Amino acid sequence: MRPAKVLLLSLWLIVPIVSFAAPPVSERIKDAEETFGQVLKNTPEKEIRAAAFFTNDMSLENVRAAFGKSPLVVKGFRHGTQSYSGGYSLKQGETLDEAIASYSRDHLFFLQKRMEIEDQALAKETNNDLRKAMADHRKEADQMEADFKKNGIRVVGVEVAGRARDVQDFKEKNSFVRVIELTERGKPQSAIVPQR
Amino acid sequence: MRVMFVLCATFVLGMQNASASSVSCTNATDTQFVPSWGRVEVGTDQYSRYIIQYMYWDKIQRMQWLGTNGDSTFEPDAWFYNYGDQGGLAYGLAPAGYWYSDLPAPYVDTQFEDQFTVGLNQYLELNETAVTVGSGWAVLINPAKVYITVTRMTSGRGSSGWVKLSAQRGRQVPATCMTTWCSFGCDTNNNYQTIPFADHFTIPGCQQYNWLWDITVRRTC
């Protein structure tokens, strides 16, 4: 087989796996828009739970300010990058300010806890492959800590409760909202993280 | 080879019907999705109880099912013993507050289909309560890389107790869910207890395991 043909065949084989392995975010966003659009059209007064995912990450303080006059109830925050993500769900009766303080405190606490655990594991682990993987993971924790100290928690979405039309109103007034995705009962909902 | 596996699996799985609580999956052995190594630490501080889990697949063959099924999901479940006899009452009830993970597309798993309306008493009445942060895109999990999940949780009535870990494989099921990110456990061979209740691993505390990584062994951290 000629080299050009081999190259073409290789590309034909490689392209599907690359496109297949990438999470279909655009498809998910399209589904979310259609689903929320239907609810908004048919039952705008309906009380819903939804996640608003952002175009870019934001500071907790800026997110807090955006909800200043909104009738929506904030139920949780989402943070993350392409390599990790997480969040914070508000406890019953917890104010936004209390939640923001707890969120920041916990982020740092669990980072430091992770470093402590991984340092101990590195000292004890005898398998070289696992040691190397753990050492890489430990370096990532250093980077996360540096990012946190520089930028604080970067929020990529917020979970809210309120009337569908109020959720739409929030989206229209805040251009940083990329998509509204309904939160379905009992169904896991990972974050839509902005591309960097 | 990997391409063909992925394409074929996608076609075959796409033809299958999903039930509401579990879903058909292609066959897999435990050494095709259960982590080679894992570690769990359950503890408390002045704010709440928490659980931290680590997992590691040593080579690509150890995650063959996850890596060749484009819609695969993975849940490292932690189950808290709540039968009330020797193992006592549950130490943890449900995820609450802060959480994070570097598993691909992580999510906090929900124990009930109507978790938003379930009350504390219903949690307390369960014999086992689950606290899980899962991966919605397990096909993107890499071998030879350490992963972590962290979550705070609500307290059960036990000041200590037993916990078991199980590694569960599943699939996203768009057909029964309006998002594309729903995860359902496979209907067969989906769940292996990497630390069973029979080990009497008492929490708060820390354990780690090797699962058929040369040997299967569990020990205190």
XYZ file of C-alpha atoms in Angstrom:
417
model
C 0.000 0.000 0.000
C 1.333 3.437 -0.912
C 2.266 5.783 1.968
C -0.425 8.303 0.969
C -3.101 5.634 1.150
C -1.803 4.450 4.503
C -1.952 8.020 5.768
C -5.504 8.520 4.499
C -6.644 5.233 6.012
C -5.012 6.164 9.308
C -6.789 9.513 9.333
C -10.105 7.836 8.523
C -9.608 5.577 11.530
C -8.390 8.293 13.866
C -10.975 11.003 13.139
C -14.004 9.018 14.349
C -12.449 8.234 17.725
C -11.385 11.830 18.274
C -14.841 13.168 17.524
C -16.479 10.277 19.366
C -14.410 10.697 22.509
C -15.162 14.399 22.822
C -18.256 15.013 24.971
C -21.061 16.319 22.744
C -21.499 19.597 24.571
C -23.206 21.256 21.617
C -25.755 18.461 21.488
C -26.378 18.743 25.199
C -26.822 22.510 24.942
C -29.253 22.099 22.061
C -31.293 19.584 24.077
C -31.270 21.867 27.100
C -32.440 24.873 25.079
C -35.249 22.930 23.462
C -36.427 21.434 26.729
C -36.355 24.675 28.667
C -37.909 26.478 25.687
C -40.885 24.134 25.792
C -41.412 24.673 29.510
C -41.124 28.411 29.057
C -43.609 28.405 26.211
C -46.185 26.089 27.784
C -45.879 26.791 31.523
C -43.975 30.041 32.146
C -45.288 30.257 35.710
C -44.125 26.761 36.605
C -41.671 26.499 39.508
C -38.568 24.758 38.197
C -35.086 23.717 39.273
C -32.395 24.472 36.728
C -28.680 25.021 36.268
C -27.445 28.141 34.499
C -24.055 27.429 32.961
C -21.807 30.328 31.997
C -19.876 31.386 28.915
C -16.786 32.070 31.011
C -15.892 31.350 34.597
C -16.630 34.072 37.153
C -15.731 34.978 40.702
C -18.153 34.084 43.474
C -18.518 37.776 44.268
C -19.597 38.620 40.721
C -22.091 35.785 40.718
C -23.386 37.019 44.065
C -23.846 40.517 42.627
C -25.730 39.187 39.598
C -28.361 37.709 41.882
C -28.789 40.939 43.821
C -32.368 41.688 42.743
C -33.334 38.396 41.167
C -36.364 36.555 42.571
C -34.557 33.273 41.921
C -33.382 31.150 44.829
C -29.783 29.976 44.533
C -29.529 26.278 45.390
C -25.917 25.643 44.523
C -22.760 26.636 42.687
C -20.583 24.810 40.178
C -16.890 25.372 39.638
C -14.211 23.736 37.567
C -11.925 23.519 34.582
C -11.485 20.940 31.857
C -9.516 18.787 34.303
C -11.746 18.831 37.382
C -15.050 20.184 38.588
C -17.251 20.310 41.610
C -19.683 22.460 43.437
C -21.462 23.481 46.574
C -25.097 22.846 47.453
C -26.663 25.286 49.904
C -28.024 23.925 53.151
C -31.558 24.707 54.239
C -31.651 28.233 55.644
C -28.094 29.039 54.571
C -27.702 32.542 53.127
C -25.745 33.250 49.970
C -23.064 35.048 51.951
C -22.724 32.146 54.387
C -22.559 29.688 51.486
C -19.866 31.685 49.709
C -17.765 31.773 52.868
C -18.193 28.013 53.436
C -17.514 27.233 49.800
C -14.162 29.056 49.815
C -13.188 27.609 53.193
C -13.990 24.046 52.075
C -12.190 24.394 48.769
C -8.971 25.259 50.562
C -9.549 22.738 53.358
C -9.996 19.832 50.963
C -7.049 20.921 48.847
C -4.822 20.923 51.911
C -6.307 17.630 53.089
C -5.570 16.146 49.678
C -1.969 17.344 49.798
C -1.525 15.848 53.256
C -2.966 12.477 52.168
C -0.916 12.369 48.989
C 2.313 13.304 50.772
C 1.705 10.440 53.202
C 0.878 8.052 50.356
C 4.030 9.028 48.485
C 6.118 8.350 51.549
C 4.650 4.854 51.973
C 3.881 3.590 48.461
C 6.280 0.998 47.113
C 4.850 0.475 43.627
C 6.773 2.745 41.261
C 3.952 3.221 38.746
C 1.461 4.207 41.408
C 4.024 6.454 43.057
C 4.590 8.280 39.776
C 0.853 8.690 39.187
C 0.386 9.920 42.753
C 3.284 12.365 42.358
C 1.642 13.786 39.207
C -1.635 14.105 41.068
C 0.132 15.881 43.912
C 1.573 18.408 41.429
C -1.918 19.100 40.119
C -2.957 19.927 43.677
C -0.141 22.482 43.834
C -1.474 24.054 40.656
C -5.035 24.095 42.012
C -3.823 25.804 45.158
C -1.887 28.387 43.131
C -4.968 29.041 40.982
C -7.143 29.411 44.058
C -4.746 31.837 45.719
C -4.562 33.893 42.540
C -8.189 33.832 41.387
C -10.339 32.337 44.140
C -13.039 29.856 43.168
C -14.031 30.292 39.540
C -17.725 29.572 39.160
C -18.949 28.042 35.884
C -22.611 27.686 36.756
C -25.274 28.114 39.370
C -28.234 25.990 40.388
C -31.456 27.911 40.893
C -35.128 27.471 41.747
C -37.912 29.763 40.610
C -40.524 30.409 37.967
C -39.510 29.486 34.434
C -40.097 33.029 33.216
C -37.888 34.438 35.992
C -35.120 32.031 35.016
C -35.435 33.221 31.407
C -35.446 36.830 32.588
C -32.216 36.189 34.491
C -30.659 34.726 31.348
C -31.736 37.677 29.211
C -30.344 40.209 31.666
C -27.016 38.429 32.119
C -25.099 37.817 28.927
C -22.663 35.538 30.746
C -25.349 32.840 30.934
C -24.650 30.381 28.166
C -27.493 27.936 28.670
C -30.276 27.007 31.073
C -30.578 23.294 31.687
C -33.467 21.895 33.703
C -32.437 19.881 36.733
C -34.391 16.665 36.661
C -35.295 14.857 39.823
C -32.847 12.164 40.703
C -30.781 12.624 37.568
C -27.072 13.449 37.697
C -26.065 16.729 36.083
C -22.399 17.329 35.402
C -21.209 20.868 34.680
C -20.900 22.401 31.240
C -17.429 23.837 31.649
C -16.402 26.776 29.419
C -13.803 25.913 26.794
C -10.438 27.530 27.310
C -8.335 -1.749 17.043
C -9.623 0.651 19.657
C -11.529 2.539 16.948
C -13.314 -0.557 15.782
C -14.218 -1.539 19.335
C -15.702 1.877 19.960
C -17.664 2.040 16.724
C -19.027 -1.471 17.024
C -19.957 -1.077 20.667
C -21.762 2.160 19.904
C -23.827 0.562 17.204
C -24.725 -2.478 19.280
C -25.556 -0.521 22.404
C -27.614 1.932 20.422
C -29.945 -0.895 19.460
C -30.668 -1.910 23.032
C -33.597 -0.774 25.112
C -33.084 0.721 28.538
C -35.257 0.181 31.563
C -35.787 2.932 34.101
C -33.427 1.674 36.788
C -30.843 -0.407 34.948
C -29.673 -0.765 31.404
C -28.396 -3.501 29.133
C -24.649 -3.520 28.634
C -22.178 -5.655 26.807
C -20.495 -8.231 29.025
C -17.477 -7.315 31.096
C -15.340 -8.918 33.718
C -14.336 -7.129 36.901
C -10.805 -6.631 35.566
C -12.216 -4.537 32.709
C -13.613 -1.721 34.867
C -12.872 -2.116 38.598
C -9.904 0.075 39.645
C -6.640 -1.737 40.272
C -6.138 0.305 43.429
C -8.286 2.501 45.612
C -8.271 4.321 48.876
C -11.031 5.770 51.027
C -10.843 8.149 53.952
C -13.938 8.980 55.968
C -13.643 11.699 58.552
C -15.151 14.687 60.224
C -14.248 18.227 61.177
C -16.070 20.968 63.031
C -18.402 21.528 60.072
C -19.522 18.090 58.882
C -18.542 14.571 57.950
C -16.823 13.907 54.645
C -15.487 11.173 52.401
C -12.449 11.235 50.112
C -11.883 8.447 47.603
C -8.935 7.739 45.319
C -8.836 5.306 42.410
C -6.291 4.142 39.862
C -6.384 1.800 36.885
C -2.832 0.580 36.281
C -3.126 -0.161 32.526
C -5.551 0.243 29.661
C -6.652 -3.401 29.766
C -7.962 -2.833 33.297
C -10.507 -0.384 31.939
C -11.268 -2.058 28.647
C -15.040 -1.938 29.069
C -15.022 1.699 30.151
C -12.662 2.683 27.351
C -14.449 0.910 24.524
C -17.988 1.982 25.315
C -18.501 5.610 24.397
C -21.464 6.054 26.743
C -19.916 4.321 29.764
C -20.296 5.735 33.274
C -18.552 4.776 36.483
C -19.606 5.164 40.098
C -17.324 4.487 43.059
C -20.166 4.065 45.563
C -19.673 4.318 49.302
C -22.451 2.572 51.229
C -22.977 3.246 54.918
C -24.209 0.397 57.095
C -27.517 1.266 58.776
C -28.905 -2.077 59.945
C -28.462 -1.108 63.554
C -26.818 -4.298 64.832
C -23.052 -4.908 65.074
C -22.173 -2.405 62.366
C -24.420 0.156 63.967
C -26.212 3.097 62.430
C -25.155 5.030 59.353
C -22.278 7.428 59.736
C -23.205 9.301 56.548
C -26.534 9.784 54.813
C -26.230 11.772 51.610
C -23.872 14.170 49.818
C -24.309 17.769 51.004
C -22.355 20.997 50.672
C -18.936 20.987 49.021
C -17.806 18.364 46.494
C -15.367 17.934 43.635
C -13.648 15.344 41.480
C -11.219 15.047 38.620
C -13.052 12.076 37.133
C -14.347 13.078 33.677
C -17.709 14.892 33.808
C -18.238 14.311 37.518
C -21.638 14.494 39.169
C -23.067 13.955 42.611
C -25.170 10.841 42.427
C -28.672 10.863 43.751
C -29.972 8.025 45.844
C -33.618 8.376 44.922
C -35.468 9.353 41.818
C -37.251 11.954 43.887
C -34.408 13.009 46.112
C -35.619 16.583 46.279
C -38.687 15.538 48.185
C -37.287 12.738 50.280
C -37.169 13.530 53.968
C -34.533 12.882 56.587
C -36.633 10.130 58.144
C -36.658 8.201 54.895
C -32.875 8.284 54.812
C -32.701 7.127 58.411
C -34.958 4.166 57.644
C -32.764 2.804 54.867
C -30.537 -0.169 55.693
C -27.743 1.225 53.535
C -27.201 4.815 52.470
C -25.038 5.768 49.489
C -22.700 8.703 49.005
C -21.248 8.852 45.522
C -19.529 11.196 43.122
C -19.548 9.461 39.736
C -18.186 9.988 36.244
C -20.606 10.667 33.391
C -17.939 10.087 30.739
C -15.948 7.074 31.870
C -14.629 6.542 28.335
C -12.355 9.502 29.060
C -10.795 7.962 32.175
C -7.090 7.362 31.591
C -4.969 4.467 32.798
C -1.923 5.112 35.017
C -3.552 8.249 36.443
C -4.810 8.807 39.974
C -8.346 10.172 40.376
C -10.024 11.675 43.418
C -13.568 12.325 44.594
C -14.396 14.475 47.612
C -17.710 15.278 49.212
C -19.119 16.489 52.464
C -22.182 14.612 53.630
C -25.025 14.807 56.089
C -24.562 12.888 59.329
C -26.413 9.711 60.150
C -27.174 8.651 63.712
C -23.990 6.634 64.148
C -20.918 8.187 65.731
C -18.984 5.412 63.982
C -19.975 2.547 61.730
C -19.099 0.365 58.782
C -18.731 1.391 55.168
C -18.382 -0.661 52.008
C -17.087 0.481 48.642
C -18.383 -0.791 45.362
C -17.260 -0.115 41.817
C -20.267 0.177 39.510
C -20.301 0.440 35.742
C -23.185 1.913 33.812
C -24.280 3.846 30.746
C -25.731 7.216 29.901
C -29.282 6.717 28.749
C -30.661 9.577 26.678
C -33.735 7.545 25.836
C -35.201 7.840 29.310
C -33.812 11.194 30.273
C -34.174 14.668 28.895
C -30.532 15.474 29.417
C -27.898 13.354 27.721
C -26.099 12.779 30.969
C -28.164 10.265 32.867
C -26.302 7.324 34.259
C -27.852 3.929 34.907
C -26.128 0.870 36.277
C -25.681 -2.087 33.951
C -28.112 -4.930 34.521
C -25.477 -7.667 34.897
C -22.000 -7.972 36.374
C -22.027 -4.299 37.116
C -21.027 -4.077 40.709
C -18.036 -5.367 42.682
C -17.443 -4.726 46.354
C -13.866 -3.616 46.627
C -14.314 -3.223 50.388
C -17.321 -5.268 51.584
C -19.209 -4.835 54.853
C -17.775 -8.257 55.790
C -14.416 -6.515 56.232
C -15.929 -4.512 59.093
C -13.999 -1.433 58.013
C -14.938 0.939 60.798
C -15.192 4.639 60.166
C -14.029 7.296 60.723
C -10.849 5.825 59.285
C -8.911 5.006 56.166
C -8.545 1.861 54.060
C -6.959 1.031 50.744
C -7.279 -1.932 48.435
C -5.684 -3.674 45.503
C -8.270 -5.395 43.282
C -6.718 -8.291 41.382
C -3.653 -6.120 40.886
C -1.367 -9.061 41.364
C -3.498 -9.888 44.377
C -6.655 -8.661 46.045
C -5.810 -7.197 49.402
C -7.182 -4.610 51.813
C -5.360 -2.789 54.558
C -5.392 0.250 56.788
C -3.751 3.278 55.190
